[in-house]
Backbone as CSV, one residue per row, in Angstrom:
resi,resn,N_x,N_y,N_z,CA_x,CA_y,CA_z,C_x,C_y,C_z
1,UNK,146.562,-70.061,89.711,147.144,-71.269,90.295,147.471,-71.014,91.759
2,UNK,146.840,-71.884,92.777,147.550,-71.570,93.845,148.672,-71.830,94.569
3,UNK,149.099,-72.153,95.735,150.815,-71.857,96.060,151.381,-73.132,95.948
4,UNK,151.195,-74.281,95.069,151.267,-75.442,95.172,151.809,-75.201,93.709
5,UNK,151.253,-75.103,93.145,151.583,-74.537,91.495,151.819,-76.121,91.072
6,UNK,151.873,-76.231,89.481,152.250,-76.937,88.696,151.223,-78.201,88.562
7,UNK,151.059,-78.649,87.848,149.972,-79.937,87.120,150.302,-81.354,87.721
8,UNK,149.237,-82.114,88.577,149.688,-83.196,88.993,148.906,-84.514,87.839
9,UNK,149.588,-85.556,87.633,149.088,-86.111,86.663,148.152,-87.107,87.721
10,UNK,147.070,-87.875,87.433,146.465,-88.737,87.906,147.492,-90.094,88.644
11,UNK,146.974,-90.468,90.005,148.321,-91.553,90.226,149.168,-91.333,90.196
12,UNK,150.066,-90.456,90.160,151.666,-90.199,90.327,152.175,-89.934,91.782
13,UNK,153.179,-89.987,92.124,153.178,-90.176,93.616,154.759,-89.023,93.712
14,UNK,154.426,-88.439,94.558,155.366,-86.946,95.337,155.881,-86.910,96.565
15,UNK,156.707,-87.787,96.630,157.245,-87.121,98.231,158.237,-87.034,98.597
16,UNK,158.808,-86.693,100.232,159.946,-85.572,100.291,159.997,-86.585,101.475
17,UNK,161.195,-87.036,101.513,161.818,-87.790,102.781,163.201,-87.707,103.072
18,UNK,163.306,-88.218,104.312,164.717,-87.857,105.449,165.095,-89.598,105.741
19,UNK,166.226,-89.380,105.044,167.186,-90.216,105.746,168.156,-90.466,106.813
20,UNK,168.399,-91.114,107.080,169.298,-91.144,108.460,170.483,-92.368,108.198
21,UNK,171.504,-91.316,108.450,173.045,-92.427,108.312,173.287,-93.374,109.418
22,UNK,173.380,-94.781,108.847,173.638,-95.522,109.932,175.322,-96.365,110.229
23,UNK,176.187,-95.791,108.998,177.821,-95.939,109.163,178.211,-95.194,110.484
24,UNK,178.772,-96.168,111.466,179.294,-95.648,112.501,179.914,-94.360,112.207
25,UNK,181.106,-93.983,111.363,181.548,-93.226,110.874,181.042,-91.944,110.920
26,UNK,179.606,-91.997,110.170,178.865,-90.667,110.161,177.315,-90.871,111.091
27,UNK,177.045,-91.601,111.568,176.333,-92.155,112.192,175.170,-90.818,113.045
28,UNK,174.384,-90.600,112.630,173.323,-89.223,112.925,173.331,-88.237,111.903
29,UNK,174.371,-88.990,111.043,173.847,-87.502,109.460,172.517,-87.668,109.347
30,UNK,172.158,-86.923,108.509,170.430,-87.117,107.680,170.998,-86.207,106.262
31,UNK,169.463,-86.747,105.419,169.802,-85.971,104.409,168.232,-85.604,103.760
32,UNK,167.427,-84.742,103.204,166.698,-84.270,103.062,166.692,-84.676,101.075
33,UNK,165.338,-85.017,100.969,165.236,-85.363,99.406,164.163,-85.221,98.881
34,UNK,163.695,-85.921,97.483,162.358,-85.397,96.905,162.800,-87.092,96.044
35,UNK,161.080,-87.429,95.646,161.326,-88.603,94.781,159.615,-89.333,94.593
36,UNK,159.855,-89.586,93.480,158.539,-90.374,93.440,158.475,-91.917,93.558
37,UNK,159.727,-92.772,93.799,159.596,-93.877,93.914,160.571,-94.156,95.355
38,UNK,160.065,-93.985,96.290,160.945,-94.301,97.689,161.813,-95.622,97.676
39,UNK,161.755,-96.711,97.425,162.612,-97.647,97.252,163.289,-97.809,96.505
40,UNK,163.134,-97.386,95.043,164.315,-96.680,94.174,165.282,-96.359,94.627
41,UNK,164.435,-95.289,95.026,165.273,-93.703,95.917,166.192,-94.716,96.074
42,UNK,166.244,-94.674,97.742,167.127,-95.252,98.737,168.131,-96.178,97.882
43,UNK,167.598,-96.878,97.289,168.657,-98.058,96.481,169.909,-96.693,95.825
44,UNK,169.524,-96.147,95.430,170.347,-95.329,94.381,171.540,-94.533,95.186
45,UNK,170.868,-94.182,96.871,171.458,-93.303,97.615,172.661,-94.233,98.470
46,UNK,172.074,-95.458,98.643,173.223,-96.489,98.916,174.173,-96.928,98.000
47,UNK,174.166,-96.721,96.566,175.117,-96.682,95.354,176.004,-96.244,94.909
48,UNK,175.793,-95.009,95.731,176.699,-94.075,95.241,176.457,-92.855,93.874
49,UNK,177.112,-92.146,93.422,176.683,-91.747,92.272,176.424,-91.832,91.420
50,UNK,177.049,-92.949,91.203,177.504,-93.843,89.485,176.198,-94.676,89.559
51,UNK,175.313,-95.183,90.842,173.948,-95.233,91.037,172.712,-94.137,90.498
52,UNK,173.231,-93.094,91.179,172.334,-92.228,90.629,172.599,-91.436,92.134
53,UNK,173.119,-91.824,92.752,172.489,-91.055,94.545,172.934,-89.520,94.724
54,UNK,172.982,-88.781,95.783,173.483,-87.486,95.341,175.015,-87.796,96.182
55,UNK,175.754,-86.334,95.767,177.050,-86.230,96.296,177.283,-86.603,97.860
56,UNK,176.125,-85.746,98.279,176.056,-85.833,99.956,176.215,-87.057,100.652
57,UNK,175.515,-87.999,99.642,175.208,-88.993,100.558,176.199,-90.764,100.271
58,UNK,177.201,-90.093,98.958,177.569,-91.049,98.335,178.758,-91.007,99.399
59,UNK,179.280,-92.636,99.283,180.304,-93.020,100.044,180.555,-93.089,101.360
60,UNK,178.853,-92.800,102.074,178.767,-92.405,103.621,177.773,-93.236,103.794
61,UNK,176.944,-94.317,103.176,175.785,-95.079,103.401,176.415,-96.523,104.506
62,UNK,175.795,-97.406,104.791,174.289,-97.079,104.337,173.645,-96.614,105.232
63,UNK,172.603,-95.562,104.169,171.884,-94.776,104.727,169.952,-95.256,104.523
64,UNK,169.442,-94.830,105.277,168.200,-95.503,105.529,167.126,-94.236,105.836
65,UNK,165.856,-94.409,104.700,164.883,-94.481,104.788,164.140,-93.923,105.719
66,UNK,164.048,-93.338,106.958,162.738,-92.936,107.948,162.062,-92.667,107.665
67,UNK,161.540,-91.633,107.371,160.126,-90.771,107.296,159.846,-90.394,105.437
68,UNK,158.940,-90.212,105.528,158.486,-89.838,103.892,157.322,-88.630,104.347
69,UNK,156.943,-87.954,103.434,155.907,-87.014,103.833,155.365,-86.673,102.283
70,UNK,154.338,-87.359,101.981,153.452,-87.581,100.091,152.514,-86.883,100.434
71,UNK,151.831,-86.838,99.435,150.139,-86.553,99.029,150.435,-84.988,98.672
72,UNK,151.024,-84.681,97.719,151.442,-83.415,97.562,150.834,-83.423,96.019
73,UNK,150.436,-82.220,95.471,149.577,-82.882,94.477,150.277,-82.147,93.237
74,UNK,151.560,-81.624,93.633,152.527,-81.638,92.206,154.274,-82.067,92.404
75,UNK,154.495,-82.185,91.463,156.144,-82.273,91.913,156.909,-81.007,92.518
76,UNK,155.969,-79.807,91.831,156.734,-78.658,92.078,156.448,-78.815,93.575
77,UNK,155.357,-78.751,93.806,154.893,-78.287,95.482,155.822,-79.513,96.274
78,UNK,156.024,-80.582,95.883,156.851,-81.325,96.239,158.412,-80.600,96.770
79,UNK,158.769,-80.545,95.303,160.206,-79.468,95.195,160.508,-78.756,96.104
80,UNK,159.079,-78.145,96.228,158.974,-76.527,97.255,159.624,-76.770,98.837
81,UNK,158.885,-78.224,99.062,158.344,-78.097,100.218,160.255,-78.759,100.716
82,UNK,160.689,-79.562,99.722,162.296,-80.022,100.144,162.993,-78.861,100.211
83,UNK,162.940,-78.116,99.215,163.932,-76.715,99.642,164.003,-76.260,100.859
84,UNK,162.714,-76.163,100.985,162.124,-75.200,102.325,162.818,-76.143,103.816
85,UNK,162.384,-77.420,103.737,162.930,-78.350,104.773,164.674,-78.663,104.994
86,UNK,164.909,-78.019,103.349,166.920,-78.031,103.334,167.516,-76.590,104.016
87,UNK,166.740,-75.804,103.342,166.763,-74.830,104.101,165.945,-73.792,105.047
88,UNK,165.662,-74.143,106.344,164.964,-73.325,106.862,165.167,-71.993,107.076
89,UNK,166.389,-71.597,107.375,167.180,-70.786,107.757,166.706,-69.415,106.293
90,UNK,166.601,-69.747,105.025,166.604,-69.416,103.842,164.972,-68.894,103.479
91,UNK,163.857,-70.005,104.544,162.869,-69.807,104.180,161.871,-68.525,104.495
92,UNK,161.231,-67.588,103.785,160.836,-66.524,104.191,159.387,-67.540,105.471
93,UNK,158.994,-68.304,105.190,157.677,-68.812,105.451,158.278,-69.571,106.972
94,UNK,159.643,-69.745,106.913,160.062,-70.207,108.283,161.046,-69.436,108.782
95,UNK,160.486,-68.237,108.836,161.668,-67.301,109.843,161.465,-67.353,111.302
96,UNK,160.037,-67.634,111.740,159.745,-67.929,112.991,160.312,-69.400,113.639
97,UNK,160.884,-70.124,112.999,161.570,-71.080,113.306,163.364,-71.484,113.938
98,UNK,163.556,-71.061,115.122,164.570,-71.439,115.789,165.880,-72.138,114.992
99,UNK,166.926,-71.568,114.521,168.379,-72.186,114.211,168.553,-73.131,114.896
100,UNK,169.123,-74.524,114.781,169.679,-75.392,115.378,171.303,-75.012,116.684
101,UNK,170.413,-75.209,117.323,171.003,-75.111,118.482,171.964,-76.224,118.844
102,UNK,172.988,-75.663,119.728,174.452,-76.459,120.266,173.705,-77.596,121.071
103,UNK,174.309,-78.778,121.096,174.001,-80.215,121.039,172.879,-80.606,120.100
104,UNK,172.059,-79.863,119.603,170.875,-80.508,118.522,171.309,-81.244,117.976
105,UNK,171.049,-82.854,117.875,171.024,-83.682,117.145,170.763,-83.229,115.433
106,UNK,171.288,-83.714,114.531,170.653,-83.242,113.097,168.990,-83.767,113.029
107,UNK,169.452,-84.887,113.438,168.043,-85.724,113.217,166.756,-84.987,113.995
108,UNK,167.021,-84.708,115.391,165.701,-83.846,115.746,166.078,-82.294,115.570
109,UNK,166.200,-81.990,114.918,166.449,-80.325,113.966,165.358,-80.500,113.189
110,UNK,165.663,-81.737,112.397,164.840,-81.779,111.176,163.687,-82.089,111.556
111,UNK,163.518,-82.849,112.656,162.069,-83.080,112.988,161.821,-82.233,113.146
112,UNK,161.833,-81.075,114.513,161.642,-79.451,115.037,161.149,-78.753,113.384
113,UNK,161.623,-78.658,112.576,161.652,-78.389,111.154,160.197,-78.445,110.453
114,UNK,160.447,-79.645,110.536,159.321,-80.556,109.556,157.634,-80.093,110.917
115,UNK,157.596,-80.123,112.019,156.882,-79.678,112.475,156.035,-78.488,112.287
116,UNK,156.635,-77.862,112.331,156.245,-76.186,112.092,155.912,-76.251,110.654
117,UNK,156.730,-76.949,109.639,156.051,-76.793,108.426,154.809,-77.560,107.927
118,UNK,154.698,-78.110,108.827,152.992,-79.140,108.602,152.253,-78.019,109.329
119,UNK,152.622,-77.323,109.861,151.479,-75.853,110.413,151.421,-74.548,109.631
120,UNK,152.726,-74.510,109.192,152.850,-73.109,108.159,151.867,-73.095,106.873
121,UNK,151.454,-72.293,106.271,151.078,-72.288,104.944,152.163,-71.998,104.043
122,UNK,152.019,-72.113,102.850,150.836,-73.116,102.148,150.711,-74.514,102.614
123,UNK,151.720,-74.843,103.373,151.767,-76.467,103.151,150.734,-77.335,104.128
124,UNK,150.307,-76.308,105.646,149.485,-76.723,106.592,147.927,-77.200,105.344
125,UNK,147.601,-76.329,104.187,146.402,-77.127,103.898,146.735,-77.930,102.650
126,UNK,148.028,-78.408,102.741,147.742,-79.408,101.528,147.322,-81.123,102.183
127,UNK,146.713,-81.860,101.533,146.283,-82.913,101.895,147.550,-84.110,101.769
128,UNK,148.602,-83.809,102.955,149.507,-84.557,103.327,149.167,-85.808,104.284
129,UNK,150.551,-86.791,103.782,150.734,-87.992,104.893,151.800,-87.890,105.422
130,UNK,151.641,-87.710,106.689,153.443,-88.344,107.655,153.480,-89.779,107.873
131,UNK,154.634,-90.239,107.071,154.956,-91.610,106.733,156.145,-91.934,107.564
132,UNK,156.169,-92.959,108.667,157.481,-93.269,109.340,157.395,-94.520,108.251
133,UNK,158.396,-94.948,107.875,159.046,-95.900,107.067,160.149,-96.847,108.592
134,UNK,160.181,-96.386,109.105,161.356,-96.865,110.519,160.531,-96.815,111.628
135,UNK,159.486,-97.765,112.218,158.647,-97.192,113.249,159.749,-97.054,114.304
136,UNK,160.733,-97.760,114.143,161.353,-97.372,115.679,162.509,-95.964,115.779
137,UNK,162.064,-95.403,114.697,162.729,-94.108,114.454,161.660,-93.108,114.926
138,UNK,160.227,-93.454,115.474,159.391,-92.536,115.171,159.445,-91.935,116.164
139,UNK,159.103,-90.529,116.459,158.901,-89.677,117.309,157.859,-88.518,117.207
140,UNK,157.130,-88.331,118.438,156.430,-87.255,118.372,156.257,-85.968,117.892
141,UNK,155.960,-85.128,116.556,156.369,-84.025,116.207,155.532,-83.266,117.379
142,UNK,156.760,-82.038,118.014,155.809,-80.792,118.300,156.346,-79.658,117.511
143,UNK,154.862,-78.672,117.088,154.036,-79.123,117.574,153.205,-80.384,116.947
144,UNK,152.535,-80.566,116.871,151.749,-81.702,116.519,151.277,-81.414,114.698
145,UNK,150.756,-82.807,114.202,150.858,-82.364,112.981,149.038,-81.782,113.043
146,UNK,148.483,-81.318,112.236,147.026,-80.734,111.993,146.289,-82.212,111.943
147,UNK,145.214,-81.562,112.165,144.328,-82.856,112.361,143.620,-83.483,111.074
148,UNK,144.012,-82.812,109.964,143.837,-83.583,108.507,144.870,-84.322,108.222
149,UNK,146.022,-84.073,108.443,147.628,-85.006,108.079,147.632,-86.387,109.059
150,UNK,147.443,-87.389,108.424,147.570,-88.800,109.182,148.551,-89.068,109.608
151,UNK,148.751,-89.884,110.366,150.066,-90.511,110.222,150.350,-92.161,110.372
152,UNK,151.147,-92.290,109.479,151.113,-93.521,108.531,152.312,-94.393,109.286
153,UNK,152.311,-96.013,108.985,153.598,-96.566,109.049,153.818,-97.657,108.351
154,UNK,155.185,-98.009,107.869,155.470,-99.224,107.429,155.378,-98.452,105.636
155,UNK,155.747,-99.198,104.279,156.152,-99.392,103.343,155.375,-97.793,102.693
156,UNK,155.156,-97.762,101.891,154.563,-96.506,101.207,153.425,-97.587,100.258
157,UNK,151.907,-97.416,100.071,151.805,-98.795,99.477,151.506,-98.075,97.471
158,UNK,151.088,-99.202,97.436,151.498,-98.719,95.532,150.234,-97.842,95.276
159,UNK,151.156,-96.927,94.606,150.146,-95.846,93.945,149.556,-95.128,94.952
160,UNK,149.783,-94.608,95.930,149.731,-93.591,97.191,149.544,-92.306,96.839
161,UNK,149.416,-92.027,95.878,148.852,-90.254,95.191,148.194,-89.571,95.906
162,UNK,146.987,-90.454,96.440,145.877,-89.376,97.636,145.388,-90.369,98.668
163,UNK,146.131,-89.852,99.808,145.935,-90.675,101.010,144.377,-90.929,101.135
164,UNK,143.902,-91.494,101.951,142.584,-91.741,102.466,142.363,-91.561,103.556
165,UNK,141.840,-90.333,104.110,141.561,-89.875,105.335,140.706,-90.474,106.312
166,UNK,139.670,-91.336,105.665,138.532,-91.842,106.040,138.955,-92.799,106.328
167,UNK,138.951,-93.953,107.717,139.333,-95.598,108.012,138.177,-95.339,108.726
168,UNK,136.696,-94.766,108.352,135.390,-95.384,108.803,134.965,-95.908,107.619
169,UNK,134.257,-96.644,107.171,133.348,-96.350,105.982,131.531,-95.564,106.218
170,UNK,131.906,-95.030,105.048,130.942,-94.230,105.055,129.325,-94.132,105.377
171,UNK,129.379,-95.711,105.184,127.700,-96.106,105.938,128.029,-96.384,107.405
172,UNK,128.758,-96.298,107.809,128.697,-96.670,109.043,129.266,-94.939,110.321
173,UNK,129.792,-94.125,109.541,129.973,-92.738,109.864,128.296,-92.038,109.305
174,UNK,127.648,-91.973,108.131,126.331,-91.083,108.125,125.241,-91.796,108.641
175,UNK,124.542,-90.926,109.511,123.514,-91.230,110.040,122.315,-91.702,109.361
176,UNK,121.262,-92.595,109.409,120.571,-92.881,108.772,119.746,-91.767,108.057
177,UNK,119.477,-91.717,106.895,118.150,-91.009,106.417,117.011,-90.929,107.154
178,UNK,115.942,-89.915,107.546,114.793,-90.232,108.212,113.922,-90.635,106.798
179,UNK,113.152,-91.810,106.671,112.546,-92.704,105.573,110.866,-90.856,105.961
180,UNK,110.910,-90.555,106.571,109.819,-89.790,106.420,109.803,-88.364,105.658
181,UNK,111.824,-88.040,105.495,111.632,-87.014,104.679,111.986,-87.321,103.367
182,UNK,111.916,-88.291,102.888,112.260,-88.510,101.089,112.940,-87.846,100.279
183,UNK,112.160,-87.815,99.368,112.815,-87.332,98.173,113.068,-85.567,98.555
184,UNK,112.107,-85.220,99.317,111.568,-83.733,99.760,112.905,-83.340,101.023
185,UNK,113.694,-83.650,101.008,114.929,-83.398,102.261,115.039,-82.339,102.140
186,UNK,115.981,-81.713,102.418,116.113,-79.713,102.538,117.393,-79.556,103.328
187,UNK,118.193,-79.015,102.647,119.409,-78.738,102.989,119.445,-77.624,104.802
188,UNK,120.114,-78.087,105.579,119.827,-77.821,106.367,120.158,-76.035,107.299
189,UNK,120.791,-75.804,105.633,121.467,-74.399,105.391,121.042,-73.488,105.137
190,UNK,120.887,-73.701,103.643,120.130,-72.930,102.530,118.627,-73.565,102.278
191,UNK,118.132,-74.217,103.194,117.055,-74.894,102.771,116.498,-75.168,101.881
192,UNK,117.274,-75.008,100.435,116.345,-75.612,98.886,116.811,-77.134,99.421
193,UNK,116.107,-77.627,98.300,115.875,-78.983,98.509,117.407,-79.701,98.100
194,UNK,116.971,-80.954,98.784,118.655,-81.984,98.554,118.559,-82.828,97.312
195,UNK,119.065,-82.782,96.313,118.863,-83.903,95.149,119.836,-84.962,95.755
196,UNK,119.266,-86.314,94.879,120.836,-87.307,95.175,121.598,-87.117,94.537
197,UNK,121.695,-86.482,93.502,122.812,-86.578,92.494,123.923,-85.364,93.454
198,UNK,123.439,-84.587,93.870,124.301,-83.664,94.738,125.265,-84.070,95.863
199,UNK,124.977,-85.204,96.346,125.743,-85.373,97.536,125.554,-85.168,98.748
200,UNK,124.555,-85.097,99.516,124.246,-84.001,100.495,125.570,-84.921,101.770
201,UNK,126.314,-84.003,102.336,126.728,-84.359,103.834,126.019,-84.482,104.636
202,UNK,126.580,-85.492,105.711,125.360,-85.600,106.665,126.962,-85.796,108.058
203,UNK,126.535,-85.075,108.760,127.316,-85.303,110.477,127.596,-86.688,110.857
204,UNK,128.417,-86.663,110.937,129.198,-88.421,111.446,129.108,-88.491,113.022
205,UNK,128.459,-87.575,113.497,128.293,-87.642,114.970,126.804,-88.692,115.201
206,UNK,126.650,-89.569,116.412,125.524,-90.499,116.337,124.463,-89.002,116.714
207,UNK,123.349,-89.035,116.703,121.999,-88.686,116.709,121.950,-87.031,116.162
208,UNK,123.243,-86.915,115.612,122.735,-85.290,114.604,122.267,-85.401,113.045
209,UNK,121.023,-85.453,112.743,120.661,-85.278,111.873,121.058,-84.587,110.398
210,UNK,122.026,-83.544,110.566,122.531,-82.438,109.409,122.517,-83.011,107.981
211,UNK,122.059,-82.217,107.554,122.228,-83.104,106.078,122.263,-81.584,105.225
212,UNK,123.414,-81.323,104.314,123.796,-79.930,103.611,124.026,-80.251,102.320
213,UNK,124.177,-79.166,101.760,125.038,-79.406,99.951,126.407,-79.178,100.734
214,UNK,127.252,-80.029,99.849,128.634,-79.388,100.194,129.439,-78.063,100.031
215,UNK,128.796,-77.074,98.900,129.467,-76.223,98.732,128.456,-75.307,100.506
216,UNK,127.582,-74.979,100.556,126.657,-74.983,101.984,127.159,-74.905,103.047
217,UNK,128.133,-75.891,103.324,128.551,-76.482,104.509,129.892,-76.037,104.129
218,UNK,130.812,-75.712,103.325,132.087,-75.028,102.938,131.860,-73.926,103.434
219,UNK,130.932,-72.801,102.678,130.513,-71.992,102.616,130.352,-71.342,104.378
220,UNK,130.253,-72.100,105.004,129.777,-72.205,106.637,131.243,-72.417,107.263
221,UNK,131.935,-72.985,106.841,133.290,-73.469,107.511,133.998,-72.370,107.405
222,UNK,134.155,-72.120,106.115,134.811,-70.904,105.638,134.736,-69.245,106.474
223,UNK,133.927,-69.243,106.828,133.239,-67.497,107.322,134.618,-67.111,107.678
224,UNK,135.629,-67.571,108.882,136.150,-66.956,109.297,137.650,-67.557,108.499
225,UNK,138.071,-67.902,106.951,139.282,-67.956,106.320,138.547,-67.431,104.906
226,UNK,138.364,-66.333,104.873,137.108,-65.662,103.644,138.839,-66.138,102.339
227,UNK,139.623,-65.825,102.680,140.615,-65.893,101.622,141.162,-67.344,101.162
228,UNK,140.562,-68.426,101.658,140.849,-69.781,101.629,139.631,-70.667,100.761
229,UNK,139.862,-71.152,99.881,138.673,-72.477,98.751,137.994,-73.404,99.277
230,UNK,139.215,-74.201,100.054,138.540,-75.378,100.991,138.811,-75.615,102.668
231,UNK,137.770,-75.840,102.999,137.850,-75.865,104.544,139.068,-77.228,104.983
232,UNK,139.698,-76.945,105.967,140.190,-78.237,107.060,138.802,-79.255,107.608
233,UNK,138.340,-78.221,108.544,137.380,-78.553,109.581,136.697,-77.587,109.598
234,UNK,135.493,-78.140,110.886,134.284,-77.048,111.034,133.842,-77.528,112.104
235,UNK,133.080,-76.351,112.930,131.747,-77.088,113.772,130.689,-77.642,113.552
236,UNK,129.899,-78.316,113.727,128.544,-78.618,113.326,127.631,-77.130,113.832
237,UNK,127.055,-77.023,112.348,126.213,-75.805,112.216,124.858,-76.295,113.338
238,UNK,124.778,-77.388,113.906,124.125,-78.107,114.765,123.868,-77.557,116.081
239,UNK,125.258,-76.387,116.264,125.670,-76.364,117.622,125.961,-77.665,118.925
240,UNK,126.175,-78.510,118.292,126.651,-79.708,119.028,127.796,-79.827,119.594
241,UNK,128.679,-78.870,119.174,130.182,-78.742,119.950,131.124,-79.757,118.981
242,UNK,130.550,-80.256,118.278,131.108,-81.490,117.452,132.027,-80.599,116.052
243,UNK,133.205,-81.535,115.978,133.610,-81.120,114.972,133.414,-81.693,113.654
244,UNK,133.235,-81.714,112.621,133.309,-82.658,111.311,134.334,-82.446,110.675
């Protein structure tokens, strides 16, 4: 099992979000959580306990919603990843990460936080979303999040289990087939031949031809993370300078 551990069921939804207190009173708390139904959530955390909300946050609301961060593909890795964001200070995987410093806001701590852990492993390759729920709460993480983690805004929508990386569609990102190599195509790797039932990738760049098996083109991405399953990114084996 790898560092994600634990069984995700089909459609179930995982994520770990930061609230922000808006009672004058306490006004810049935050509070760090885990939940599979975000509007629940929040309802429960404005309730109080006898709601369901936690200690922290009862009797200090209302508290609101910002950011969410899903696509985590168990509860545990979910779990993991809130501990780690409650406590950095605690985390072996974030020791390179700076203590909150005199005037630090809580609120950008946690951002500073949440940054570095969209770069750290394990969590840099899980197939995450950064969700502002508050666009006018939003702010720039540095460093920046990886270039597989989207970033999202507005509601969480139903059944959000596995983001969708892709806002091309797919005939309009692969390059046409050349009608002259048919059925007879050839992987542009391993050169056995391309079945359809296989899938072959083809470069979303306009006039590169590539067309691979996917494990091929993994296999190629991979060279230099020999200890890693699935690639982020890659160059085009094209030499085009292009990334896919």
């Amino acid at each position: 099992m790898g560092p994600a551990g634990g069984t995700a069921r089909p459609g179930r939804f995982f994520g770990v979000y930061l609230l922000y207190c808006l009672n004058p009173r306490h006004r810049g708390r935050v509070y760090v959580g885990f939940t599979v139904n975000p509007a629940r959530r929040v309802q429960q955390h404005n309730g109080g306990r006898k709601k369901g909300g936690a200690w922290r946050t009862s009797g200090r609301g209302p508290w609101e919603m910002v950011l969410i961060v899903h696509g985590f593909p168990s509860a545990v890795a979910a779990l993991r990843f809130e501990w780690a964001w409650q406590h950095p200070q605690a985390s072996r995987r974030l020791a390179h990460v700076g203590r909150r410093v005199r005037g630090e806001a809580a609120f950008a701590f946690h951002l500073r936080v949440l940054a570095h852990m969209l770069r750290t492993l394990p969590w840099a390759r899980l197939p995450l979303t950064l969700r502002w729920l508050r666009q006018d709460f939003h702010c720039d993480l540095s460093p920046p999040p990886p270039p597989h983690v989207p970033l999202a805004f507005g509601p969480v929508p139903p059944r959000a289990s596995a983001p969708k990386h892709c806002t091309v569609p797919l005939a309009d990102t692969q390059p046409k087939p050349d009608p002259d190599q048919g059925a007879e195509a050839c992987c542009a790797l391993c050169t056995n031949q391309l079945q359809d039932e296989e899938g072959p990738l083809c470069c979303p760049h306009p006039g590169c031809t590539l067309r691979a098996h996917i494990i091929c083109l993994a296999e190629e991405f991979l060279r230099e993370e020999p200890g890693q399953l699935l690639p982020l990114e890659g160059q085009c084996p094209r030499d085009t300078g292009q990334t896919c």
